[in-house]
C-alpha positions as MATLAB code, in Angstrom:
seq = 'MHSQEESADRSRPDVLAHVGTNLRRMRQEKDLSQSALAEKSGISRRMIVGLESGEANISLSSLDRLAAALDVSFSEMVRSPDAPDNRRIGTLAWAGAHPDSHATLLGTTPAAREAELWLWSLGEGERYPAEADAGHWHEMLFVIEGTLVVETTEGAHVVEPGDYLIFSSARPYVFSNGSAGNVRFVRNVVF';
ca = [
      -0.254   -0.331    0.212;
       1.127    3.772   -0.591;
       0.603    5.963    2.829;
       2.216    9.070    1.403;
      -0.390   11.775    1.408;
      -0.208   14.566   -1.092;
       0.633   17.708   -0.106;
      -1.798   21.099    0.586;
       0.780   23.016   -0.877;
       0.791   21.301   -4.364;
      -1.330   20.773   -6.814;
      -2.922   17.897   -8.618;
       0.004   15.719   -8.800;
      -0.557   13.277  -12.883;
      -1.169   10.558  -10.866;
      -5.141   11.894  -10.451;
      -4.779   12.445  -14.905;
      -6.222    9.343  -15.351;
      -8.185    7.633  -12.006;
     -11.293    9.633  -13.160;
     -11.791    7.212  -16.593;
     -10.197    4.223  -15.006;
     -12.231    4.440  -11.723;
     -15.744    4.511  -13.890;
     -14.872    1.949  -16.681;
     -13.238   -0.034  -13.663;
     -16.758    0.698  -11.070;
     -18.849   -0.093  -14.014;
     -16.979   -3.334  -15.179;
     -17.726   -4.764  -11.631;
     -21.241   -3.281  -11.534;
     -21.287   -1.076   -8.634;
     -22.608    1.847   -8.430;
     -20.445    4.389   -6.732;
     -22.843    4.251   -3.201;
     -21.493    0.502   -3.714;
     -18.095    1.113   -3.610;
     -18.107    3.680   -1.663;
     -19.423    1.393    1.191;
     -16.998   -1.612    0.070;
     -14.291    0.832   -0.105;
     -14.751    3.562    2.754;
     -14.126    6.286    1.145;
     -17.036    8.177    0.241;
     -19.521    8.747   -2.589;
     -19.190   12.010   -2.487;
     -15.656   11.894   -3.236;
     -15.940    9.073   -5.801;
     -18.502   11.092   -7.711;
     -15.706   14.093   -7.418;
     -12.466   11.692   -8.929;
     -14.643   10.180  -11.383;
     -16.068   13.639  -12.650;
     -12.018   15.080  -12.311;
     -12.665   17.054   -9.301;
     -11.064   15.623   -6.264;
      -8.098   15.308   -5.196;
      -7.050   12.301   -3.029;
      -4.097   10.618   -0.835;
      -2.208    7.740   -2.205;
      -3.344    5.294    0.917;
      -7.003    6.501   -0.425;
      -6.677    5.263   -3.790;
      -4.835    2.367   -2.672;
      -8.265    1.105   -0.369;
     -10.352    2.090   -4.170;
      -8.061   -0.048   -6.712;
      -8.268   -3.010   -3.081;
     -12.486   -2.279   -3.610;
     -12.137   -3.276   -7.579;
      -9.427   -5.853   -7.042;
      -7.649   -3.589   -9.333;
      -3.630   -2.934   -8.669;
      -2.326    1.094   -8.103;
      -0.692    1.227  -11.080;
      -3.886   -0.260  -13.666;
      -5.416    2.838  -11.399;
      -3.372    5.411  -12.118;
      -2.071    4.725  -15.743;
      -2.850    5.739  -18.970;
      -6.057    3.760  -20.101;
      -3.872    3.954  -23.750;
      -1.353    2.079  -22.249;
      -0.424   -1.072  -23.864;
       0.973   -2.400  -19.957;
       2.609   -1.549  -17.016;
       6.291   -1.344  -17.633;
       5.977    2.573  -18.662;
       3.913    4.993  -16.675;
       6.180    7.894  -15.660;
       3.283    9.303  -13.224;
       3.946   11.215  -10.842;
       2.948   10.174   -7.967;
       3.454   12.507   -4.390;
       4.835   16.213   -4.650;
       5.904   17.698   -1.324;
       6.073   21.604    0.208;
      10.013   21.204   -1.294;
      10.316   21.446   -5.559;
      13.002   18.576   -5.637;
      10.806   16.690   -3.392;
       9.035   13.846   -5.534;
       8.093   10.364   -6.417;
       7.275    8.808   -9.730;
       5.741    5.575  -10.135;
       8.028    4.567  -13.740;
       6.317    1.019  -14.281;
       5.707   -2.604  -12.365;
       6.168   -5.969  -13.334;
       3.558   -8.513  -11.480;
       5.967  -10.390   -9.207;
       5.059  -14.220   -7.484;
       8.305  -15.041   -5.024;
      10.137  -11.507   -4.289;
      12.395   -9.030   -5.898;
      16.522   -8.406   -5.573;
      17.541   -4.441   -5.601;
      20.943   -4.430   -6.806;
      23.247   -1.623   -7.330;
      25.711   -2.822  -10.766;
      28.318   -0.581  -11.674;
      30.001   -1.812  -14.910;
      33.462   -0.422  -16.683;
      34.207    1.257  -19.570;
      34.204   -2.053  -22.254;
      32.338   -4.051  -19.733;
      29.599   -6.748  -21.375;
      27.927   -8.914  -18.901;
      26.323  -12.332  -20.633;
      23.393  -13.047  -18.756;
      21.299  -17.175  -19.949;
      17.735  -16.781  -19.663;
      15.719  -16.887  -16.202;
      12.271  -18.844  -15.305;
       9.619  -17.758  -17.318;
       7.930  -15.502  -15.008;
      11.456  -13.352  -13.958;
      11.383  -10.064  -15.392;
      14.008   -7.412  -14.960;
      13.360   -3.363  -13.844;
      16.762   -0.941  -13.739;
      17.369    2.468  -13.754;
      20.616    3.847  -15.283;
      22.266    6.427  -12.690;
      25.314    7.622  -14.844;
      26.619    6.638  -17.903;
      25.213    4.786  -21.019;
      23.912    0.681  -19.990;
      22.842   -0.668  -23.734;
      21.116   -4.116  -22.650;
      20.798   -5.967  -25.301;
      17.335   -8.671  -25.425;
      15.317  -10.827  -27.910;
      13.859   -7.829  -29.466;
      16.773   -5.617  -30.347;
      19.714   -3.938  -28.632;
      18.050   -0.655  -25.548;
      19.761    2.064  -25.021;
      18.971    3.149  -21.792;
      20.439    6.901  -20.630;
      20.764    8.293  -16.992;
      17.280    8.861  -15.481;
      16.081    6.573  -17.698;
      14.488    3.396  -17.161;
      14.279   -0.773  -18.636;
      11.688   -3.421  -17.207;
      11.575   -6.386  -19.464;
      11.937  -10.067  -18.877;
      14.600  -12.172  -18.573;
      13.288  -15.117  -19.654;
      15.536  -15.300  -22.817;
      19.222  -14.312  -22.919;
      20.614  -11.296  -22.306;
      22.899   -8.499  -22.278;
      24.327   -5.834  -20.369;
      27.171   -3.450  -21.894;
      28.709   -0.274  -20.738;
      27.921    1.834  -23.790;
      30.026    5.045  -22.559;
      33.331    6.204  -21.923;
      33.707    5.369  -17.907;
      31.667    3.529  -15.631;
      27.970    2.751  -16.206;
      25.788    2.886  -12.778;
      22.502    1.590  -12.490;
      19.885    0.072   -9.928;
      18.786   -3.541  -11.083;
      15.647   -5.342   -9.613;
      15.138   -8.856  -10.345;
      11.980   -9.337  -10.021;
      10.470  -13.459   -9.501;
];
């Protein structure tokens, strides 16, 4: 669950851009009235009406409660209805009072058992070839410095500092340093 509350000093964060449309569609797919969803989630009907009309602001924890009541994930609630999946969401989810305080939901992938968090560094010219993992494993990479090149069966993906890549590791792949100097990146292995 997301426990961060939105700052009162900020306008609506990006996270609410698609909530109204998604909330209405998901509620109707479950054949729930606004009143029934309010009772099931513990969120007021008035708040649900406001969200669906794009006129209300809500805390992330309350948005989580709505998602749970609809049996969907938080990411499904906030992503663009046009997004093919959750691998690239890129939505500002929380903004603090200070302009440099913010949290962006980059993307998600399903996890059945565990997630590993790694900090990687590859020196200039370094390559790391990896064998295929089990079919349900995924990699989530975020580049801190340098340029990371990830070769998958879909082709070569160039990931610059501040960018990320999410992919299935069910087939062999290669990490390589695509820059002069080191490349440093955060790697999440999700299985």
